Coordinates of C-alpha atoms and ligand atoms in Angstrom, one line a residue:
X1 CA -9.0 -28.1 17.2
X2 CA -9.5 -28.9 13.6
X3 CA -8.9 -26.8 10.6
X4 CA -10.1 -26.4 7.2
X5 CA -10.5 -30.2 6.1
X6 CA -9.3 -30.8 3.0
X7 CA -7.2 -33.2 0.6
X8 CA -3.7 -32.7 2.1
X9 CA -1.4 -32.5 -1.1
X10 CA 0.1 -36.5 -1.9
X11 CA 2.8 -37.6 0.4
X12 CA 2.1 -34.8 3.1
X13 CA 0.7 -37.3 6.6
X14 CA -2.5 -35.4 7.3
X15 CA -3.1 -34.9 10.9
X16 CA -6.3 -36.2 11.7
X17 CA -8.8 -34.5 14.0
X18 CA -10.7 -36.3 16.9
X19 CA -13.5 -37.4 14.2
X20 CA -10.7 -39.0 11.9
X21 CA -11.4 -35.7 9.6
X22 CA -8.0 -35.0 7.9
X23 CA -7.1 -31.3 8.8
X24 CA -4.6 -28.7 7.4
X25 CA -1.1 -29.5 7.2
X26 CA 0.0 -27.4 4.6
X27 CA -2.0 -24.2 2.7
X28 CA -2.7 -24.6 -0.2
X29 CA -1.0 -22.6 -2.9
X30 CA -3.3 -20.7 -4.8
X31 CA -1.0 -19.0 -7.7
X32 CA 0.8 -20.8 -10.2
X33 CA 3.9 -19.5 -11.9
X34 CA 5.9 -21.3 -15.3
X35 CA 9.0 -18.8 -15.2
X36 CA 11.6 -18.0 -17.8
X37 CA 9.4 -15.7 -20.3
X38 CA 10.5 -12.0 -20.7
X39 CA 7.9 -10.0 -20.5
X40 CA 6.7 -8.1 -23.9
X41 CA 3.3 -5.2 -24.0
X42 CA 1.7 -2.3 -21.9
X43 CA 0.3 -2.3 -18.8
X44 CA -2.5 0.4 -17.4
X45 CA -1.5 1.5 -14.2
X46 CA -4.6 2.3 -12.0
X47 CA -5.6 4.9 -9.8
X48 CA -3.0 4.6 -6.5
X49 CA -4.1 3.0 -3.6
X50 CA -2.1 5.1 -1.3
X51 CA -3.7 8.1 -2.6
X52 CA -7.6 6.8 -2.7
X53 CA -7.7 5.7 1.1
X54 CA -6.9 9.2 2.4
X55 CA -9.1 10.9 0.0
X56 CA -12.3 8.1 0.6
X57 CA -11.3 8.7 4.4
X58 CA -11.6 12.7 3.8
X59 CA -14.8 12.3 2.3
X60 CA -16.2 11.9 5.5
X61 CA -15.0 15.8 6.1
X62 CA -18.0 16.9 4.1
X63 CA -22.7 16.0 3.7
X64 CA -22.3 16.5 0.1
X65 CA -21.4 14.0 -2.6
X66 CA -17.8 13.1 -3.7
X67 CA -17.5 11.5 -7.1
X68 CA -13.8 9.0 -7.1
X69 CA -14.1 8.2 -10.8
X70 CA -12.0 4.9 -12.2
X71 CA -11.3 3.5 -8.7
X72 CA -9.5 0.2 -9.1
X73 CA -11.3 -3.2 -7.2
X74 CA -8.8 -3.7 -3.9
X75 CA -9.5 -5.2 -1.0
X76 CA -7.5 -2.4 1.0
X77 CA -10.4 -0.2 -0.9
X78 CA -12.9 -2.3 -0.2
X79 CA -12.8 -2.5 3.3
X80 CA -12.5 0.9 4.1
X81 CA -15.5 1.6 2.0
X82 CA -17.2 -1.0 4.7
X83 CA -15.8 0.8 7.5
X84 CA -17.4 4.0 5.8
X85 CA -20.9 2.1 5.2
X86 CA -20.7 1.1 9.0
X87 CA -20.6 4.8 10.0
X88 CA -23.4 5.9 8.2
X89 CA -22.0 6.9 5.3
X90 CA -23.6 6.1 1.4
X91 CA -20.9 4.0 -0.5
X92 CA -22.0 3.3 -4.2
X93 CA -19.7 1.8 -6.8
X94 CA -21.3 3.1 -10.4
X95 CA -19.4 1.2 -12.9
X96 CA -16.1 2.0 -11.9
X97 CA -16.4 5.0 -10.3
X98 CA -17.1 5.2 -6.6
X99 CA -19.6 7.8 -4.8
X100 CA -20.2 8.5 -1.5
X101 CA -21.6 10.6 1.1
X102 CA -21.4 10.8 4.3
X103 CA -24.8 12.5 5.6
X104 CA -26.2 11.0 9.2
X105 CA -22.4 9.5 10.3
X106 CA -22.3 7.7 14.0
X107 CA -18.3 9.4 14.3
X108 CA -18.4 6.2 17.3
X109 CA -19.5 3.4 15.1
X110 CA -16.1 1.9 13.2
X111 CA -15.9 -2.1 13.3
X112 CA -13.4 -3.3 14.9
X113 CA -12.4 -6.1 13.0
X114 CA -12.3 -4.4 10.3
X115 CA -10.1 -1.5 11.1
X116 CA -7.9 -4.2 12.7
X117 CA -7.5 -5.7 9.0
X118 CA -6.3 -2.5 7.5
X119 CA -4.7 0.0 9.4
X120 CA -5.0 2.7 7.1
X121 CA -8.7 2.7 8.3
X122 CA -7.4 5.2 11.0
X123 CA -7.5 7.7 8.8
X124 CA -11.0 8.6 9.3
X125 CA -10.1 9.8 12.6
X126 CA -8.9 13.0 11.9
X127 CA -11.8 13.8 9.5
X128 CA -14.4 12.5 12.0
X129 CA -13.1 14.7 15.0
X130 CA -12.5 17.9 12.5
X131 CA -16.5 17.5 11.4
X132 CA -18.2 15.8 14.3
X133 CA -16.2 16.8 17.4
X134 CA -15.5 13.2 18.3
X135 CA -14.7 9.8 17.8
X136 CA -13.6 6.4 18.4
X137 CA -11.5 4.3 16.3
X138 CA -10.6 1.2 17.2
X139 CA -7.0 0.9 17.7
X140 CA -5.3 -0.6 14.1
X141 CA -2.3 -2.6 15.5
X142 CA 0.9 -4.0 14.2
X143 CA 1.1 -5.7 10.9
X144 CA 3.8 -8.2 9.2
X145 CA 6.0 -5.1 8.1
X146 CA 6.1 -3.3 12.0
X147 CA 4.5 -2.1 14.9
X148 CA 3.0 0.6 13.1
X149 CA 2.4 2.7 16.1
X150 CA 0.0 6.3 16.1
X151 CA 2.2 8.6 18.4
X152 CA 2.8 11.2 15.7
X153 CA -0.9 11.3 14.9
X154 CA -2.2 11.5 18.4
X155 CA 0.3 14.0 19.1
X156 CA -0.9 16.4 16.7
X157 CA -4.3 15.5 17.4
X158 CA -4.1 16.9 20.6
X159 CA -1.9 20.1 19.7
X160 CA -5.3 20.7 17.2
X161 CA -7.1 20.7 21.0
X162 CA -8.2 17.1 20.9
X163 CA -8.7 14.9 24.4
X164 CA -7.6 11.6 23.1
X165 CA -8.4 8.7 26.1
X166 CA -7.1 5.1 25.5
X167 CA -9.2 1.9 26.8
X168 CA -10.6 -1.5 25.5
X169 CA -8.2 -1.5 22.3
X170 CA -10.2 1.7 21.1
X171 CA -9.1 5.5 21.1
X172 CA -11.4 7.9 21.8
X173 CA -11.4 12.2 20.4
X174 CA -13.2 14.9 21.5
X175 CA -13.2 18.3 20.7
X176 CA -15.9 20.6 20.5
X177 CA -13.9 22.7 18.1
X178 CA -10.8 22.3 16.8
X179 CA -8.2 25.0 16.8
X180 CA -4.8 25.7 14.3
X181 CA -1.7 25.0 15.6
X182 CA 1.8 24.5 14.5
X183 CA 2.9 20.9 14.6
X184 CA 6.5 19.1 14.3
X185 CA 6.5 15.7 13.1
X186 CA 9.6 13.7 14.6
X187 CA 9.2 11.6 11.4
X188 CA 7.6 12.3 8.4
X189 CA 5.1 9.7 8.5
X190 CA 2.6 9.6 5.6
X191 CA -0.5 8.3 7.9
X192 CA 0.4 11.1 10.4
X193 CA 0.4 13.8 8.0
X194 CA -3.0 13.2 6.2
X195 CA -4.6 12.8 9.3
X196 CA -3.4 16.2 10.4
X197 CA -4.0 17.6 7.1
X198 CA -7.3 16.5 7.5
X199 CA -8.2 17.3 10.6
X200 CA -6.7 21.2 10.4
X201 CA -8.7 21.6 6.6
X202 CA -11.9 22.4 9.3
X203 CA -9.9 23.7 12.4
X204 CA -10.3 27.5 13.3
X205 CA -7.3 29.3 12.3
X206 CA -3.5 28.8 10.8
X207 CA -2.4 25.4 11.3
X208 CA 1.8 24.6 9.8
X209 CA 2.9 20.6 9.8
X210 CA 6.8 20.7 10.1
X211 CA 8.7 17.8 8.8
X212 CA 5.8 17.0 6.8
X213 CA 5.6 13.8 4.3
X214 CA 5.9 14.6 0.8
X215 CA 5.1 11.4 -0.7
X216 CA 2.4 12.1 -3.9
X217 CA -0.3 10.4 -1.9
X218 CA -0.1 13.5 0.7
X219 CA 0.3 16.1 -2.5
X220 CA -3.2 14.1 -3.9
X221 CA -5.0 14.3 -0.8
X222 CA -4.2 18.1 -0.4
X223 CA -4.8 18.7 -4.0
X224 CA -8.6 16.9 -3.1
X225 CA -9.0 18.4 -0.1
X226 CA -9.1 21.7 -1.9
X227 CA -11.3 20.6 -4.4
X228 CA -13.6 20.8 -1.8
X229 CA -12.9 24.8 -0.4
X230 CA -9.9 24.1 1.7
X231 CA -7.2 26.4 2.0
X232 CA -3.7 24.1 1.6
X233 CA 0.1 25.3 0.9
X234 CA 3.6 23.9 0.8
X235 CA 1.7 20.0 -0.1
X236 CA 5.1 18.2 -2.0
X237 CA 7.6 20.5 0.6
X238 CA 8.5 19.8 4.3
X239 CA 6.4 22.3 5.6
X240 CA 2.3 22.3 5.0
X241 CA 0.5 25.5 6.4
X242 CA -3.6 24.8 6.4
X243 CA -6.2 27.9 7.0
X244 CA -9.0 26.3 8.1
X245 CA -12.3 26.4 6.7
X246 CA -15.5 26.5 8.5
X247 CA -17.6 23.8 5.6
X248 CA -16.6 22.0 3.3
X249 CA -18.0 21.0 -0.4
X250 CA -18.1 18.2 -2.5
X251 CA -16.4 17.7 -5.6
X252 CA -15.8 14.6 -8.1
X253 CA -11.9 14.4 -8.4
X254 CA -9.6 11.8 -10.5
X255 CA -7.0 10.4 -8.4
X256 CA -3.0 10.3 -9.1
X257 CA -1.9 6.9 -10.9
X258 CA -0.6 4.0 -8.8
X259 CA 3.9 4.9 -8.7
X260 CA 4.0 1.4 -6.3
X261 CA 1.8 -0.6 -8.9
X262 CA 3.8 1.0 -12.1
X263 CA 7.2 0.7 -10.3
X264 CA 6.2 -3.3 -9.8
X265 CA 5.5 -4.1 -13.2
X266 CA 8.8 -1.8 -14.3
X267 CA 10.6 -3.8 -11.7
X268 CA 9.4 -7.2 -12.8
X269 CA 10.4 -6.0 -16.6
X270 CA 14.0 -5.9 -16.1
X271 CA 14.0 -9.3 -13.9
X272 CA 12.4 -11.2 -16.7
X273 CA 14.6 -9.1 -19.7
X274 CA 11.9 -7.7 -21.0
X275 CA 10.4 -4.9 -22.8
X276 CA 7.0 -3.5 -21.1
X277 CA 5.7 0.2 -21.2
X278 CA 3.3 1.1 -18.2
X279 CA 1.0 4.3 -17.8
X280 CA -1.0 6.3 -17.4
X281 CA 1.3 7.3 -14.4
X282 CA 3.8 10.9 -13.8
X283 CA 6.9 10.1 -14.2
X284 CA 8.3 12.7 -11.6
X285 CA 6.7 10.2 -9.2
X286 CA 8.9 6.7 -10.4
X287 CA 12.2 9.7 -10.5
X288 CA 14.2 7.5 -7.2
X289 CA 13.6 3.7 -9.0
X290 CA 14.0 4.9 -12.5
X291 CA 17.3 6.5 -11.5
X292 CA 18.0 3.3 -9.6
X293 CA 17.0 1.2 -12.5
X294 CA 18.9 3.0 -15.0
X295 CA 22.0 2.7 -12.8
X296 CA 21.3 -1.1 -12.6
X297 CA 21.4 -1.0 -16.6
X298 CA 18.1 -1.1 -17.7
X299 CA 16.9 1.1 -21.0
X300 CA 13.9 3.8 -19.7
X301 CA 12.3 6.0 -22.3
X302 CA 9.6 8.4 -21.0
X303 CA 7.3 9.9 -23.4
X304 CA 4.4 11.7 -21.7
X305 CA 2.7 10.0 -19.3
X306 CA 4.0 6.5 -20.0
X307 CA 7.3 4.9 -19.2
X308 CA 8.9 1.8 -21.4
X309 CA 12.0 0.1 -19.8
X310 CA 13.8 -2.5 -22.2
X311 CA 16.3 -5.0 -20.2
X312 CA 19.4 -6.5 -22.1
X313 CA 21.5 -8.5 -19.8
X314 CA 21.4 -9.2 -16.0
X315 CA 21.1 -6.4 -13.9
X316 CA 24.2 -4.8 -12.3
X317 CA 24.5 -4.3 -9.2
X318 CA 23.3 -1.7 -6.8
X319 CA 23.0 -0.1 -3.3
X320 CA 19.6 0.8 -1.9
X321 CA 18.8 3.0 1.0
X322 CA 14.6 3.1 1.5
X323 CA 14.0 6.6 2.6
X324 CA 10.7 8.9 2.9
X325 CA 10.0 11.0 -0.5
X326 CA 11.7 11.6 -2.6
X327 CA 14.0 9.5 -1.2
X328 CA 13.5 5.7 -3.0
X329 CA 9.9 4.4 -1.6
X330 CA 9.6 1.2 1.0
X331 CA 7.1 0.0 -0.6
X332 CA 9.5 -1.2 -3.8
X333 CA 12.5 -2.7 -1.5
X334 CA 11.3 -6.0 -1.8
X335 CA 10.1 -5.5 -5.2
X336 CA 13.6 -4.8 -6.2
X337 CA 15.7 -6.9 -4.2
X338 CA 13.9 -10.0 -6.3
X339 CA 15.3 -8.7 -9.1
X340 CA 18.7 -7.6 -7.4
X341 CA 19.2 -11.0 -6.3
X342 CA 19.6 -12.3 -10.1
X343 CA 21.9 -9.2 -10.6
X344 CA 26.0 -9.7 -12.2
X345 CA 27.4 -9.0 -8.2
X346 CA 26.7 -7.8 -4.8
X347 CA 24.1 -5.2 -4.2
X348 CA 23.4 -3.6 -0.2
X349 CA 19.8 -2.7 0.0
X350 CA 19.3 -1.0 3.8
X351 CA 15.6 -0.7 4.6
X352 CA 15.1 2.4 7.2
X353 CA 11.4 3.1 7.2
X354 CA 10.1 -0.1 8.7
X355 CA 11.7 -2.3 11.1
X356 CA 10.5 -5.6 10.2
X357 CA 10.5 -5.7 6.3
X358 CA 12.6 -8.3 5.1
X359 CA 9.5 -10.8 5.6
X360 CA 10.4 -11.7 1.4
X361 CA 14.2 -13.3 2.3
X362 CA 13.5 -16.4 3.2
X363 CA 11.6 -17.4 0.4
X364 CA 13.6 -16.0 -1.6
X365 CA 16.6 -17.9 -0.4
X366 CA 14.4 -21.3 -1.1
X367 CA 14.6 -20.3 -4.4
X368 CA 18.6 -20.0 -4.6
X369 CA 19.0 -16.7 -3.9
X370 CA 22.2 -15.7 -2.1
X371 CA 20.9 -12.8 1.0
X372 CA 22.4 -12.4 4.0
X373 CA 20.8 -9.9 6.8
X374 CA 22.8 -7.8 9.5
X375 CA 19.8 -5.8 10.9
X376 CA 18.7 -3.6 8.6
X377 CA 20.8 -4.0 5.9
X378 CA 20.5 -7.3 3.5
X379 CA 23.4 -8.1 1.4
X380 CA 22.2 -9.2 -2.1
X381 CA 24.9 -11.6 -3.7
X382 CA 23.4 -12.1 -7.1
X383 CA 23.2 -15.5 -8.8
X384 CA 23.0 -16.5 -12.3
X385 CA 19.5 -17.7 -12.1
X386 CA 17.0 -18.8 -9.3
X387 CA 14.9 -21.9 -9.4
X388 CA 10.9 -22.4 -9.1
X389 CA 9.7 -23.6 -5.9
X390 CA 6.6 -23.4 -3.1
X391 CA 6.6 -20.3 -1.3
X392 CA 4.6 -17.7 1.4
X393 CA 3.3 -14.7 0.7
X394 CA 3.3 -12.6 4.2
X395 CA 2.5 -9.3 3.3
X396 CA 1.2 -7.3 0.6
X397 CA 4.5 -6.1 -1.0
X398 CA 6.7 -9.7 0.1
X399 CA 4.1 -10.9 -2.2
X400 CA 4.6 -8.7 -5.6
X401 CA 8.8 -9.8 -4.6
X402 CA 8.2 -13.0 -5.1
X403 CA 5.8 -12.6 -8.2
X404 CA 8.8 -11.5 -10.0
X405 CA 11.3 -13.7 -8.6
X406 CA 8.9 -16.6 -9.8
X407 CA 8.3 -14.9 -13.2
X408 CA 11.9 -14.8 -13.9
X409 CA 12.9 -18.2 -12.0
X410 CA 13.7 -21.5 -14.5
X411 CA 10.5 -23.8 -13.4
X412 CA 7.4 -23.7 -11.5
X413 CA 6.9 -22.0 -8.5
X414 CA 3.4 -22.1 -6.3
X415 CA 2.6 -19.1 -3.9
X416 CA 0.1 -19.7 -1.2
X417 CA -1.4 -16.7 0.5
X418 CA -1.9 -14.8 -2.7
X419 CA -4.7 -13.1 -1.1
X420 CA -2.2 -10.3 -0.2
X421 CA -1.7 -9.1 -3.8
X422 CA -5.3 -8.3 -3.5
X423 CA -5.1 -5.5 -1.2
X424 CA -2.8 -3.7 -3.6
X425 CA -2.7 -4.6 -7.2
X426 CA -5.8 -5.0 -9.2
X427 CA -6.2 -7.9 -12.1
X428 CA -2.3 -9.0 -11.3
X429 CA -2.2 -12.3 -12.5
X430 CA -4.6 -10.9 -16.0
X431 CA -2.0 -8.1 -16.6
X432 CA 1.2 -10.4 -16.2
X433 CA -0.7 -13.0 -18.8
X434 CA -1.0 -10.1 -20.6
X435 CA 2.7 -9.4 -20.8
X436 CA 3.1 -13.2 -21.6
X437 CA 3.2 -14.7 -17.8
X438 CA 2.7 -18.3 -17.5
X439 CA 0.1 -17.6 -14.7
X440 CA -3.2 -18.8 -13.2
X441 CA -5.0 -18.4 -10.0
X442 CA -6.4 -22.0 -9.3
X443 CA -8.2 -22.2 -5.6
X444 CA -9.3 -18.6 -4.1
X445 CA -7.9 -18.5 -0.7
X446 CA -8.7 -14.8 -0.8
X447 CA -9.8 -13.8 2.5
X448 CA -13.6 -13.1 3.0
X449 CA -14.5 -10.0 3.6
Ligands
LIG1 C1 1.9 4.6 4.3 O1 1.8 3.9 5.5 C2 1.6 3.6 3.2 N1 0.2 3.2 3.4 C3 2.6 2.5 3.2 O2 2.2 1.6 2.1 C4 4.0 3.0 3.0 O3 4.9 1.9 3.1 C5 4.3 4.0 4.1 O4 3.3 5.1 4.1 C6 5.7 4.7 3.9 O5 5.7 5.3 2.7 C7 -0.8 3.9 3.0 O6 -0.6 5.0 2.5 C8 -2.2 3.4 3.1 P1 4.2 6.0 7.9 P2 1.9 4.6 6.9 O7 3.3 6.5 9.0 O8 1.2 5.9 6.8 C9 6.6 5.3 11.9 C10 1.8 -0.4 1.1 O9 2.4 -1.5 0.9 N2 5.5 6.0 12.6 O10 4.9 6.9 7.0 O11 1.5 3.7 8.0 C11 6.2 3.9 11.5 O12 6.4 2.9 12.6 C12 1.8 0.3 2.4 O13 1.0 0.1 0.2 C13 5.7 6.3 14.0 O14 6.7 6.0 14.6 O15 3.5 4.9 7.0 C14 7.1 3.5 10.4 O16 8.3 3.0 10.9 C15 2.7 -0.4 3.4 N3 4.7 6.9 14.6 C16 7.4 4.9 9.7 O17 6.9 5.9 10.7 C17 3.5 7.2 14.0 O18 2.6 7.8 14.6 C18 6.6 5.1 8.4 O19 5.3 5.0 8.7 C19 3.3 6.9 12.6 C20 4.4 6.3 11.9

């Protein structure tokens, strides 16, 4: 027994441990939020998360160097780079760009615990198999957001002529050579996709992914992927048809702009009334929350490869449905529903990607919001302003929710577990003081990696 020791904040009764050390009752908050100032300036968007864990994870596809020039500092980044290092492959950040490759690999030697902290680190399975004729990756697990599972990408694993065995929380592939073949997806999961896509870039033969993802992540990583020789059509539609390539080269490629980190800022624009222009980032990416914006009455100018909004007045209300691309993305529902929940009515956001995504509600609510959820569908009863108070980030995207809420909340607000925002959104709390935040980061509980 016995936590961290530490000062427990005044007029919280520590529980003492069996040497009379005072141990944790309550974490500390570790952002700080004065709210109440629109927000005025430009924000640079960085290169997309989403997009540079695929592509770091195909680099492993190819002996020769890959060059990922102006790759932003996230954890999520990080610690797939160390999952990369651990399987032999040469990681090197110079200045902000980030090299790598992936000469004498060990396809069996992935960490464990860190795969099990990022679950996007199963992407190197498919590129390890395609090259190496086997692997073993341990198995990634649930997160805060859903069980996550990998029975669309182990399912087209195998139709590529993979034997997939389950044991000890690991999977393990082999396949002396894998072959084309055509694959349905019962859902068009993102994860699922690129690791096809990967995997069939190498295969012998034709290889067609039905009910393919379309998100701009999956266009990027196809768009790399032949970069480096392969032979990819139909990225962006439904249906991807792969002719696989017997090598593949290297290539130094610029990754798509972050749509989830632009989309934030954008969102946290009109909940504060202000007047922020973010880029660089393509605009047909933002198309499903600009046009949900715009319908909610903020002002959106696009010229080139920025976007400005301009917020006069509370939000209107509006109803949400969280769909696969181009459909409006996850990964803004909670985003939005912050500012929603300051909105002049009733808004219906219905979340169908993830089962379990609604983790943001009840710390919202502490701050006066009015939400009530029937399964997966939260009703948004906006109120004419919410009010500062100590909240829990739980997941990467809960966290940027209640960022804005506290931005445009009257008072202070504290969030504790701010070490999510790290696996997503680079310099957050600089960019917001930026825009004229009242923000600081006081203790680091980021997590160590
Ligand atoms: C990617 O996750 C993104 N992560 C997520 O962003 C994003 O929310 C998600 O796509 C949807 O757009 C990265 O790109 C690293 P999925 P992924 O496979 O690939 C079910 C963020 O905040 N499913 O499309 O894991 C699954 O349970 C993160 O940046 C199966 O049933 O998403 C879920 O309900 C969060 N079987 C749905 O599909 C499978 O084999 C969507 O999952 C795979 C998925």
């Amino acid at each position: 027994m016995g936590g961290r020791p530490h000062s427990a904040p005044k007029g919280t009764e520590g529980i003492l441990d069996r040497d009379g050390q005072e141990i944790e009752t309550a974490v500390e908050p570790d952002l700080y939020i004065q709210g109440g100032n629109p927000l005025h300036g430009d924000v640079r968007v960085e290169a997309s998360k989403n997009a540079v864990l695929p592509i770091l994870a195909a680099t492993l596809l190819t002996p020769d160097p890959v060059c990922l020039p102006g790759v932003p500092w996230l954890h999520d980044v990080d610690t797939l780079c160390r999952v990369q290092r651990a399987l032999g492959s040469e990681v090197r950040r110079e200045g902000r760009d980030l090299v790598v490759q992936s000469v004498d690999v060990n396809p069996f030697g992935a960490p464990e615990h860190l795969v099990r902290r990022m679950r996007a680190s199963f992407l190197i399975a498919g590129p390890l198999l395609a090259r190496f004729g086997a692997a073993r990756v341990p198995l990634p697990g649930g997160c805060a957001i859903g069980s996550r599972p990998i029975d669309l990408h182990l399912k087209g694993l195998i139709a590529l002529g993979a034997d997939v065995q389950a044991g000890n929380g690991y999977m393990e592939f082999r396949a002396p050579r894998l072959h084309g073949a055509s694959i349905y997806l019962d859902f068009p999961s993102v994860g699922a996709t690129e690791n096809l896509l990967m995997a069939a870039s190498v295969a012998d033969g034709w290889t067609t992914i039905e009910n393919a993802a379309q998100e701009p992540e999956v266009v990027d990583l196809a768009n790399f992927l032949c970069s480096l020789g392969a032979e990819v059509r139909g990225a962006g539609t439904a249906e991807l048809r792969i002719h696989g390539v017997s090598r593949l080269h290297g290539a130094e490629y610029q990754v798509i702009s972050d749509r989830i980190e632009a989309g934030t800022y954008l969102v946290a624009t009109a909940a504060t009334g202000g007047d922020v222009t973010v880029g660089p980032v393509l605009p047909e990416h933002l198309k499903p929350l600009l046009a949900k914006l715009r319908e909610a009455g903020s002002e959106i100018e696009l010229s080139g490869d920025a976007v400005r909004l301009r917020q006069r007045g509370r939000l209107q209300p509006i109803d949400v449905k969280t769909l696969p691309h181009p459909g409006f993305p996850t990964d803004l529902q909670a985003p939005l529903m912050a500012a929603l929940s300051m909105a002049q009515g009733t808004s219906v956001i219905t979340e169908t990607v993830f089962e379990n995504r609604f983790m943001h509600v009840p710390e919202l609510r502490r701050m006066g919001a009015d939400i009530k959820i029937e399964g997966r569908t939260a009703m948004v009863t906006g109120v004419s302003h919410l009010t500062g108070a100590n909240l829990h980030a739980s997941d990467l995207r809960a966290a940027a929710a209640l960022v804005i809420a506290a931005l445009a909340a009257e008072g202070k607000s504290t969030i504790a577990d701010a070490y999510h925002l790290d696996r997503g959104y680079a310099d957050l709390e600089e960019k917001f003081a930026q825009l004229g935040a009242d923000i600081e980061r006081r203790a680091s509980c980021s997590e160590a990696l």
